[in-house]
Amino acid sequence: LEKATANFKAPGFELKMPSWTMLATEQADGNWVVKSEAFPNLSFKIPNPDGGFEESIKYENYKFDGIFNPKLMAWMTGKASHDSVSAVLGGKASGTAKFGAGQFDMSGTDAGNGAVSGKVRQTMKDMVESMQVPSSGKDGAPAGKSDLTIKMSELSGDTDIDSAKNKAILDLWAAFLANPTKEALVKNQADIKAKLTAAMPLWNNVKGSALVKDISVVTPMGSFGVKTFGETIGLSGMVEHGSFQFGMNFTDLTLPAGLVPAANAPLVPTSMDLDIKITADGLDRMAKTMIDEADFSTEKVLPESATMELMGMAMTANPKITIAPSHIVAPSMNLTIAGEVATNGLNPVGKITIDAIGLDKTIAALKEAGKNDPEAQKMVAGLSVARGMAKPGPNGASSFVVEINGRTVSVNG
């Protein structure tokens, strides 16, 4: 790993990792059984003007057992476990962190044409992190360090990989490592471009999700908490119909008493889920153009004509943003948001629907809490205008249909 990062590191960046020892035994079918009884200690240092970040990581009782396919350059099965992971933090924020028991499982299948599909599942238990972080005074000047403690009961993650060109990607990575200078890239760019082409479309789709449970953060301002926090990211390869998906959710958010003014409290979300997907056509043609036209001997790599061609492809790629039914839940109001907008360059067209349950309740709560608060009174005025534009929606909601047509935006007509 040290050698792999040596050609790309910034000044002052430091990564140390001893050799990782494994026992590999070839099987009759050409696959290899691979075992390991320890994971090497890892440390890294990332500099910046504010003091940077340092961390050293140590695994206790790590074990791994898997089956590796050399033709696909991929794991057919893999299972790892450890009793605990400990870390020492340095630099701008100093402290310690520790995870309890963890497990890692993966599986792979031959997807044809040199590609592999697979699944990865990882879980870790009982994380505790104690840090001292820089704090600022009222004038913004440094004011020493403050204690910060973060706890989580469980962290889990899942990854699904569809038809990744694993071997071709590793061949490409090896080519970049073997040609670390611009002169070497220029000399061997025909070979590197051929390897880039062989690696396309990289994969059909990769989707990963993570979920953290029972988060608590103790700070000098008080305690913050979240019952669950999750994220989902999906990314297509350079395929004909490309996509990027992002999702985020949390439940049961708690904040320190007095942190939010009473007038604003009814609007602070306690739970939320959001799911956005962006799609576009022709990523395969864009990738081919970039590879064909790239010239590592020039300063910009891509000529102006290729840049203009790519811009034209982007303008005609039918880009679209889709919001799957998403929710924001606050003490006095529940919002549901869904819709779709085709960007079409400078002339977006689409419709977004917002259903608000509890709008009247929210206005009443703000009036009561903000009798002497000018900001709360402004919010009451704004929400009252919105209520006047609403139409009856499902389950007694106030419904708003936002229609976008170029530079014209209308709400309920």
CSV table of C-alpha atoms in Angstrom, one decimal:
chain,number,residue,atom,x,y,z
A,1,LEU,CA,0.0,0.0,0.0
A,2,GLU,CA,2.9,2.4,0.7
A,3,LYS,CA,4.2,1.9,-2.9
A,4,ALA,CA,0.7,2.2,-4.4
A,5,THR,CA,0.3,5.7,-2.8
A,6,ALA,CA,3.9,6.9,-3.2
A,7,ASN,CA,3.4,8.5,-6.7
A,8,PHE,CA,0.2,10.3,-5.7
A,9,LYS,CA,0.8,11.7,-2.3
A,10,ALA,CA,0.8,15.4,-1.4
A,11,PRO,CA,3.9,16.9,0.3
A,12,GLY,CA,4.0,15.8,3.9
A,13,PHE,CA,1.5,13.0,3.4
A,14,GLU,CA,2.7,9.8,5.1
A,15,LEU,CA,1.3,6.3,5.0
A,16,LYS,CA,2.9,3.3,6.7
A,17,MET,CA,1.8,-0.3,6.4
A,18,PRO,CA,4.0,-3.4,6.8
A,19,SER,CA,3.6,-6.4,4.5
A,20,TRP,CA,0.3,-8.3,4.9
A,21,THR,CA,1.1,-12.1,5.2
A,22,MET,CA,-1.2,-14.7,3.8
A,23,LEU,CA,-1.1,-18.4,3.2
A,24,ALA,CA,-2.4,-19.2,-0.3
A,25,THR,CA,-3.0,-22.8,-1.5
A,26,GLU,CA,-3.8,-23.6,-5.2
A,27,GLN,CA,-6.8,-25.9,-5.7
A,28,ALA,CA,-7.5,-28.3,-8.6
A,29,ASP,CA,-9.9,-25.9,-10.2
A,30,GLY,CA,-7.3,-23.2,-10.5
A,31,ASN,CA,-8.8,-21.1,-7.6
A,32,TRP,CA,-6.7,-20.4,-4.5
A,33,VAL,CA,-7.7,-20.8,-0.8
A,34,VAL,CA,-6.3,-17.8,1.1
A,35,LYS,CA,-5.9,-17.5,4.8
A,36,SER,CA,-4.5,-14.8,7.1
A,37,GLU,CA,-4.1,-14.8,10.9
A,38,ALA,CA,-3.3,-11.0,11.3
A,39,PHE,CA,-3.9,-7.6,9.8
A,40,PRO,CA,-0.9,-5.3,9.7
A,41,ASN,CA,-0.9,-2.1,11.8
A,42,LEU,CA,-1.7,1.0,9.7
A,43,SER,CA,-0.8,4.6,10.2
A,44,PHE,CA,-1.1,7.7,8.1
A,45,LYS,CA,-0.6,11.5,8.3
A,46,ILE,CA,-2.4,14.1,6.3
A,47,PRO,CA,-0.9,17.6,6.6
A,48,ASN,CA,-2.7,20.9,6.4
A,49,PRO,CA,-2.0,24.4,7.7
A,50,ASP,CA,-4.4,23.9,10.7
A,51,GLY,CA,-2.4,21.0,12.1
A,52,GLY,CA,-3.5,18.1,9.9
A,53,PHE,CA,-4.8,14.7,10.8
A,54,GLU,CA,-2.9,11.6,12.1
A,55,GLU,CA,-4.2,8.1,12.9
A,56,SER,CA,-2.8,4.7,13.7
A,57,ILE,CA,-5.0,1.6,13.6
A,58,LYS,CA,-4.5,-1.8,15.2
A,59,TYR,CA,-6.7,-4.9,14.8
A,60,GLU,CA,-6.9,-7.6,17.5
A,61,ASN,CA,-7.3,-11.3,16.7
A,62,TYR,CA,-8.0,-10.6,13.0
A,63,LYS,CA,-8.7,-13.7,10.8
A,64,PHE,CA,-9.5,-14.1,7.1
A,65,ASP,CA,-10.5,-17.0,5.0
A,66,GLY,CA,-11.4,-16.8,1.3
A,67,ILE,CA,-11.3,-18.2,-2.2
A,68,PHE,CA,-9.6,-16.2,-5.0
A,69,ASN,CA,-10.2,-16.6,-8.7
A,70,PRO,CA,-7.0,-15.5,-10.6
A,71,LYS,CA,-8.7,-15.4,-14.0
A,72,LEU,CA,-11.3,-12.9,-12.8
A,73,MET,CA,-8.8,-11.4,-10.3
A,74,ALA,CA,-11.7,-11.4,-7.8
A,75,TRP,CA,-12.8,-13.1,-4.6
A,76,MET,CA,-15.4,-15.8,-5.0
A,77,THR,CA,-15.9,-16.0,-1.2
A,78,GLY,CA,-14.3,-14.1,1.7
A,79,LYS,CA,-14.9,-13.9,5.4
A,80,ALA,CA,-13.0,-11.9,7.9
A,81,SER,CA,-13.5,-11.2,11.6
A,82,HIS,CA,-11.8,-9.4,14.5
A,83,ASP,CA,-12.3,-9.0,18.2
A,84,SER,CA,-11.7,-5.2,18.2
A,85,VAL,CA,-10.1,-2.3,16.4
A,86,SER,CA,-8.3,0.5,18.2
A,87,ALA,CA,-7.1,3.8,16.9
A,88,VAL,CA,-4.9,6.6,18.2
A,89,LEU,CA,-5.7,10.1,16.8
A,90,GLY,CA,-3.2,12.9,16.5
A,91,GLY,CA,-2.7,16.2,14.8
A,92,LYS,CA,-5.4,18.9,15.0
A,93,ALA,CA,-7.7,16.6,17.0
A,94,SER,CA,-6.2,14.1,19.4
A,95,GLY,CA,-7.7,11.2,21.2
A,96,THR,CA,-8.6,7.5,20.9
A,97,ALA,CA,-11.2,5.3,19.3
A,98,LYS,CA,-12.2,1.7,19.6
A,99,PHE,CA,-14.6,-0.6,17.9
A,100,GLY,CA,-15.7,-3.9,19.3
A,101,ALA,CA,-16.2,-7.2,17.3
A,102,GLY,CA,-16.6,-7.0,13.6
A,103,GLN,CA,-17.3,-9.2,10.6
A,104,PHE,CA,-16.8,-8.9,6.9
A,105,ASP,CA,-18.4,-11.2,4.3
A,106,MET,CA,-18.2,-11.1,0.5
A,107,SER,CA,-19.1,-13.3,-2.5
A,108,GLY,CA,-18.5,-13.1,-6.2
A,109,THR,CA,-19.8,-14.7,-9.4
A,110,ASP,CA,-18.6,-14.7,-13.0
A,111,ALA,CA,-20.7,-12.2,-14.9
A,112,GLY,CA,-19.1,-13.0,-18.3
A,113,ASN,CA,-16.8,-11.0,-20.6
A,114,GLY,CA,-14.2,-10.8,-17.9
A,115,ALA,CA,-16.5,-9.1,-15.4
A,116,VAL,CA,-17.5,-10.1,-11.9
A,117,SER,CA,-20.6,-9.4,-9.8
A,118,GLY,CA,-20.5,-9.5,-6.0
A,119,LYS,CA,-21.9,-8.6,-2.6
A,120,VAL,CA,-20.1,-7.3,0.4
A,121,ARG,CA,-21.5,-7.1,4.0
A,122,GLN,CA,-19.7,-5.6,6.9
A,123,THR,CA,-20.7,-5.0,10.6
A,124,MET,CA,-18.9,-3.5,13.5
A,125,LYS,CA,-20.1,-3.1,17.1
A,126,ASP,CA,-19.8,-0.7,20.0
A,127,MET,CA,-17.7,2.2,18.8
A,128,VAL,CA,-16.4,4.8,21.3
A,129,GLU,CA,-14.3,7.8,20.3
A,130,SER,CA,-12.9,10.4,22.7
A,131,MET,CA,-11.2,13.5,21.3
A,132,GLN,CA,-10.0,16.9,22.1
A,133,VAL,CA,-10.8,19.3,19.3
A,134,PRO,CA,-9.8,22.9,18.9
A,135,SER,CA,-12.4,25.5,20.1
A,136,SER,CA,-12.8,29.2,19.4
A,137,GLY,CA,-13.7,32.1,21.7
A,138,LYS,CA,-16.4,34.7,21.1
A,139,ASP,CA,-14.1,36.7,18.8
A,140,GLY,CA,-13.2,33.6,16.8
A,141,ALA,CA,-9.7,33.3,18.2
A,142,PRO,CA,-8.4,29.9,19.4
A,143,ALA,CA,-9.5,29.1,22.9
A,144,GLY,CA,-7.8,25.8,23.7
A,145,LYS,CA,-9.4,22.4,23.2
A,146,SER,CA,-12.8,20.9,24.1
A,147,ASP,CA,-13.7,17.3,24.9
A,148,LEU,CA,-15.8,15.4,22.5
A,149,THR,CA,-17.2,11.9,22.9
A,150,ILE,CA,-18.9,9.9,20.2
A,151,LYS,CA,-20.6,6.5,20.7
A,152,MET,CA,-22.4,4.1,18.3
A,153,SER,CA,-23.8,0.7,19.1
A,154,GLU,CA,-23.5,-0.7,15.6
A,155,LEU,CA,-22.2,0.2,12.1
A,156,SER,CA,-23.2,-1.9,9.1
A,157,GLY,CA,-22.6,-1.6,5.4
A,158,ASP,CA,-23.7,-3.4,2.2
A,159,THR,CA,-22.3,-3.1,-1.3
A,160,ASP,CA,-23.7,-4.7,-4.5
A,161,ILE,CA,-21.5,-4.8,-7.5
A,162,ASP,CA,-22.9,-5.5,-11.0
A,163,SER,CA,-20.4,-6.7,-13.7
A,164,ALA,CA,-17.2,-4.9,-12.6
A,165,LYS,CA,-14.3,-5.3,-15.0
A,166,ASN,CA,-12.1,-6.3,-12.1
A,167,LYS,CA,-9.1,-7.6,-14.0
A,168,ALA,CA,-9.0,-4.8,-16.5
A,169,ILE,CA,-9.3,-2.2,-13.8
A,170,LEU,CA,-6.4,-3.8,-11.9
A,171,ASP,CA,-4.3,-3.9,-15.1
A,172,LEU,CA,-5.0,-0.2,-15.6
A,173,TRP,CA,-4.0,0.6,-12.0
A,174,ALA,CA,-0.8,-1.4,-12.5
A,175,ALA,CA,-0.1,0.6,-15.7
A,176,PHE,CA,-0.4,3.9,-13.8
A,177,LEU,CA,1.9,2.6,-11.1
A,178,ALA,CA,4.4,1.6,-13.7
A,179,ASN,CA,4.3,5.0,-15.3
A,180,PRO,CA,4.4,7.5,-12.4
A,181,THR,CA,5.8,10.5,-14.4
A,182,LYS,CA,4.3,12.6,-17.2
A,183,GLU,CA,7.2,11.6,-19.5
A,184,ALA,CA,6.4,7.9,-18.9
A,185,LEU,CA,2.7,8.5,-19.4
A,186,VAL,CA,3.4,10.2,-22.7
A,187,LYS,CA,5.8,7.5,-23.9
A,188,ASN,CA,3.3,4.7,-23.1
A,189,GLN,CA,0.0,6.4,-23.6
A,190,ALA,CA,-1.1,4.1,-26.5
A,191,ASP,CA,-0.9,1.1,-24.1
A,192,ILE,CA,-2.6,3.0,-21.2
A,193,LYS,CA,-5.4,4.1,-23.5
A,194,ALA,CA,-5.9,0.5,-24.7
A,195,LYS,CA,-6.1,-0.6,-21.1
A,196,LEU,CA,-8.6,2.2,-20.4
A,197,THR,CA,-10.8,1.0,-23.3
A,198,ALA,CA,-10.5,-2.6,-22.0
A,199,ALA,CA,-11.7,-1.5,-18.6
A,200,MET,CA,-14.9,0.3,-19.9
A,201,PRO,CA,-17.6,0.6,-18.7
A,202,LEU,CA,-15.8,-0.1,-15.4
A,203,TRP,CA,-19.0,-1.7,-14.1
A,204,ASN,CA,-22.7,-1.7,-14.8
A,205,ASN,CA,-23.7,-0.4,-11.4
A,206,VAL,CA,-22.3,-0.2,-7.9
A,207,LYS,CA,-24.6,0.5,-4.9
A,208,GLY,CA,-23.6,0.8,-1.3
A,209,SER,CA,-25.5,1.6,1.9
A,210,ALA,CA,-24.4,2.2,5.5
A,211,LEU,CA,-26.4,2.3,8.7
A,212,VAL,CA,-25.3,3.5,12.1
A,213,LYS,CA,-27.4,2.9,15.2
A,214,ASP,CA,-27.7,4.6,18.6
A,215,ILE,CA,-25.4,7.6,18.0
A,216,SER,CA,-24.6,9.9,20.9
A,217,VAL,CA,-22.3,12.9,20.8
A,218,VAL,CA,-21.4,14.6,24.0
A,219,THR,CA,-20.0,18.2,23.6
A,220,PRO,CA,-19.5,21.3,25.8
A,221,MET,CA,-22.8,22.5,24.3
A,222,GLY,CA,-24.6,19.4,25.5
A,223,SER,CA,-25.6,16.0,24.1
A,224,PHE,CA,-26.8,15.2,20.6
A,225,GLY,CA,-28.4,11.9,19.6
A,226,VAL,CA,-29.8,10.0,16.7
A,227,LYS,CA,-31.4,6.6,16.9
A,228,THR,CA,-30.4,5.6,13.3
A,229,PHE,CA,-28.5,7.4,10.5
A,230,GLY,CA,-28.2,5.9,7.0
A,231,GLU,CA,-26.8,6.7,3.6
A,232,THR,CA,-27.1,5.1,0.2
A,233,ILE,CA,-25.0,5.8,-2.9
A,234,GLY,CA,-25.4,4.2,-6.3
A,235,LEU,CA,-23.2,4.9,-9.3
A,236,SER,CA,-23.4,3.4,-12.7
A,237,GLY,CA,-20.4,2.8,-14.9
A,238,MET,CA,-19.8,4.5,-18.2
A,239,VAL,CA,-22.9,2.9,-19.7
A,240,GLU,CA,-25.5,4.0,-22.3
A,241,HIS,CA,-28.0,5.0,-19.6
A,242,GLY,CA,-26.0,6.3,-16.6
A,243,SER,CA,-27.2,7.2,-13.2
A,244,PHE,CA,-26.1,8.6,-9.8
A,245,GLN,CA,-28.3,8.0,-6.7
A,246,PHE,CA,-28.0,9.5,-3.2
A,247,GLY,CA,-30.1,8.7,-0.2
A,248,MET,CA,-29.9,9.9,3.4
A,249,ASN,CA,-32.1,9.2,6.4
A,250,PHE,CA,-32.1,9.7,10.2
A,251,THR,CA,-34.6,9.0,13.0
A,252,ASP,CA,-35.2,10.4,16.5
A,253,LEU,CA,-32.9,13.4,16.4
A,254,THR,CA,-32.3,15.0,19.9
A,255,LEU,CA,-30.6,18.3,20.6
A,256,PRO,CA,-29.3,19.9,23.7
A,257,ALA,CA,-31.9,21.9,25.7
A,258,GLY,CA,-31.9,25.5,24.7
A,259,LEU,CA,-29.8,25.1,21.6
A,260,VAL,CA,-32.7,26.0,19.3
A,261,PRO,CA,-34.9,29.0,20.1
A,262,ALA,CA,-38.4,28.0,21.3
A,263,ALA,CA,-40.0,29.7,18.3
A,264,ASN,CA,-38.0,27.5,15.9
A,265,ALA,CA,-38.4,24.2,17.8
A,266,PRO,CA,-41.6,23.2,16.0
A,267,LEU,CA,-39.8,23.3,12.6
A,268,VAL,CA,-36.6,21.3,13.6
A,269,PRO,CA,-36.8,17.8,11.9
A,270,THR,CA,-36.6,14.8,14.2
A,271,SER,CA,-36.7,12.3,11.4
A,272,MET,CA,-36.0,12.6,7.7
A,273,ASP,CA,-35.5,10.5,4.6
A,274,LEU,CA,-34.3,11.7,1.2
A,275,ASP,CA,-33.8,9.9,-2.1
A,276,ILE,CA,-32.5,11.6,-5.2
A,277,LYS,CA,-31.5,10.1,-8.5
A,278,ILE,CA,-29.8,11.8,-11.5
A,279,THR,CA,-29.9,10.1,-14.9
A,280,ALA,CA,-28.2,10.9,-18.2
A,281,ASP,CA,-27.7,9.1,-21.5
A,282,GLY,CA,-24.5,8.6,-23.5
A,283,LEU,CA,-21.9,8.1,-20.8
A,284,ASP,CA,-20.4,5.3,-22.9
A,285,ARG,CA,-20.0,7.7,-25.9
A,286,MET,CA,-18.5,10.4,-23.6
A,287,ALA,CA,-15.9,7.9,-22.2
A,288,LYS,CA,-14.9,6.7,-25.7
A,289,THR,CA,-14.4,10.3,-26.9
A,290,MET,CA,-12.3,11.2,-23.9
A,291,ILE,CA,-10.1,8.1,-24.3
A,292,ASP,CA,-9.7,8.5,-28.1
A,293,GLU,CA,-9.0,12.2,-28.0
A,294,ALA,CA,-6.8,12.3,-24.8
A,295,ASP,CA,-3.1,13.3,-25.4
A,296,PHE,CA,-1.0,13.2,-22.2
A,297,SER,CA,1.7,15.3,-23.9
A,298,THR,CA,-0.4,18.4,-23.9
A,299,GLU,CA,-1.2,20.6,-20.9
A,300,LYS,CA,-5.0,20.2,-21.1
A,301,VAL,CA,-4.9,16.5,-22.2
A,302,LEU,CA,-8.2,17.0,-24.1
A,303,PRO,CA,-8.1,19.3,-27.2
A,304,GLU,CA,-10.7,22.1,-27.4
A,305,SER,CA,-12.6,20.3,-30.1
A,306,ALA,CA,-13.1,17.3,-27.9
A,307,THR,CA,-14.2,19.5,-25.0
A,308,MET,CA,-16.8,21.1,-27.2
A,309,GLU,CA,-18.0,17.7,-28.5
A,310,LEU,CA,-18.4,16.5,-24.9
A,311,MET,CA,-20.4,19.6,-24.0
A,312,GLY,CA,-22.7,18.9,-26.9
A,313,MET,CA,-23.1,15.3,-25.7
A,314,ALA,CA,-23.9,16.5,-22.2
A,315,MET,CA,-26.5,19.0,-23.5
A,316,THR,CA,-28.3,16.2,-25.4
A,317,ALA,CA,-28.0,13.5,-22.7
A,318,ASN,CA,-31.5,13.9,-21.4
A,319,PRO,CA,-30.4,14.7,-17.9
A,320,LYS,CA,-33.1,14.2,-15.3
A,321,ILE,CA,-33.4,14.6,-11.5
A,322,THR,CA,-35.9,12.4,-9.7
A,323,ILE,CA,-36.9,12.8,-6.1
A,324,ALA,CA,-38.5,9.6,-4.8
A,325,PRO,CA,-41.2,10.1,-2.1
A,326,SER,CA,-39.1,11.7,0.7
A,327,HIS,CA,-40.2,12.8,4.1
A,328,ILE,CA,-39.3,15.4,6.7
A,329,VAL,CA,-40.9,15.0,10.1
A,330,ALA,CA,-40.9,17.8,12.7
A,331,PRO,CA,-42.8,18.1,16.0
A,332,SER,CA,-45.6,20.0,14.4
A,333,MET,CA,-45.4,19.2,10.7
A,334,ASN,CA,-44.8,16.3,8.3
A,335,LEU,CA,-43.7,17.0,4.7
A,336,THR,CA,-43.7,14.6,1.8
A,337,ILE,CA,-41.7,15.7,-1.3
A,338,ALA,CA,-41.6,13.9,-4.7
A,339,GLY,CA,-41.1,14.9,-8.3
A,340,GLU,CA,-39.1,14.9,-11.4
A,341,VAL,CA,-37.3,17.6,-13.4
A,342,ALA,CA,-35.6,17.2,-16.8
A,343,THR,CA,-32.9,19.8,-16.9
A,344,ASN,CA,-32.6,20.1,-20.7
A,345,GLY,CA,-29.8,22.7,-20.6
A,346,LEU,CA,-31.2,26.1,-19.7
A,347,ASN,CA,-34.8,25.1,-20.0
A,348,PRO,CA,-35.7,22.7,-17.2
A,349,VAL,CA,-39.2,21.1,-17.3
A,350,GLY,CA,-40.8,19.2,-14.5
A,351,LYS,CA,-43.1,18.9,-11.5
A,352,ILE,CA,-42.5,18.6,-7.8
A,353,THR,CA,-45.3,17.9,-5.3
A,354,ILE,CA,-45.1,18.9,-1.6
A,355,ASP,CA,-47.7,17.6,0.9
A,356,ALA,CA,-47.6,19.3,4.3
A,357,ILE,CA,-49.6,17.8,7.2
A,358,GLY,CA,-49.8,20.0,10.2
A,359,LEU,CA,-49.3,23.4,8.6
A,360,ASP,CA,-52.1,25.0,10.7
A,361,LYS,CA,-50.7,23.5,13.8
A,362,THR,CA,-47.2,24.8,13.0
A,363,ILE,CA,-48.5,28.3,12.4
A,364,ALA,CA,-50.3,28.3,15.7
A,365,ALA,CA,-47.3,27.0,17.6
A,366,LEU,CA,-45.1,29.7,16.1
A,367,LYS,CA,-47.6,32.4,17.0
A,368,GLU,CA,-47.6,31.2,20.6
A,369,ALA,CA,-43.8,30.7,20.9
A,370,GLY,CA,-42.8,33.8,19.0
A,371,LYS,CA,-45.1,36.6,20.4
A,372,ASN,CA,-42.0,38.7,21.1
A,373,ASP,CA,-39.7,37.3,18.4
A,374,PRO,CA,-39.6,39.2,15.1
A,375,GLU,CA,-38.0,36.3,13.3
A,376,ALA,CA,-40.8,34.0,14.4
A,377,GLN,CA,-43.3,36.5,13.2
A,378,LYS,CA,-41.7,36.6,9.8
A,379,MET,CA,-41.9,32.8,9.6
A,380,VAL,CA,-45.6,33.0,10.5
A,381,ALA,CA,-46.2,35.5,7.8
A,382,GLY,CA,-44.4,33.3,5.2
A,383,LEU,CA,-46.2,30.1,6.2
A,384,SER,CA,-49.5,31.9,6.1
A,385,VAL,CA,-48.9,33.0,2.5
A,386,ALA,CA,-48.0,29.4,1.7
A,387,ARG,CA,-51.2,28.1,3.3
A,388,GLY,CA,-53.2,30.6,1.2
A,389,MET,CA,-51.7,29.0,-2.0
A,390,ALA,CA,-52.3,25.4,-0.8
A,391,LYS,CA,-54.9,22.9,-2.2
A,392,PRO,CA,-56.4,20.0,-0.3
A,393,GLY,CA,-54.2,17.0,-0.4
A,394,PRO,CA,-54.2,13.4,0.9
A,395,ASN,CA,-54.9,12.7,4.6
A,396,GLY,CA,-55.8,16.3,5.2
A,397,ALA,CA,-52.5,17.7,3.9
A,398,SER,CA,-51.9,21.1,2.4
A,399,SER,CA,-50.7,20.3,-1.1
A,400,PHE,CA,-48.4,22.3,-3.4
A,401,VAL,CA,-47.7,21.3,-7.0
A,402,VAL,CA,-44.7,23.2,-8.2
A,403,GLU,CA,-44.4,23.2,-12.0
A,404,ILE,CA,-41.3,24.3,-13.8
A,405,ASN,CA,-41.2,25.2,-17.4
A,406,GLY,CA,-38.0,27.0,-18.5
A,407,ARG,CA,-37.7,30.2,-16.5
A,408,THR,CA,-41.4,30.0,-15.4
A,409,VAL,CA,-42.3,28.5,-12.0
A,410,SER,CA,-45.9,28.1,-10.8
A,411,VAL,CA,-47.3,26.8,-7.6
A,412,ASN,CA,-50.8,25.3,-7.8
A,413,GLY,CA,-51.3,27.3,-11.0
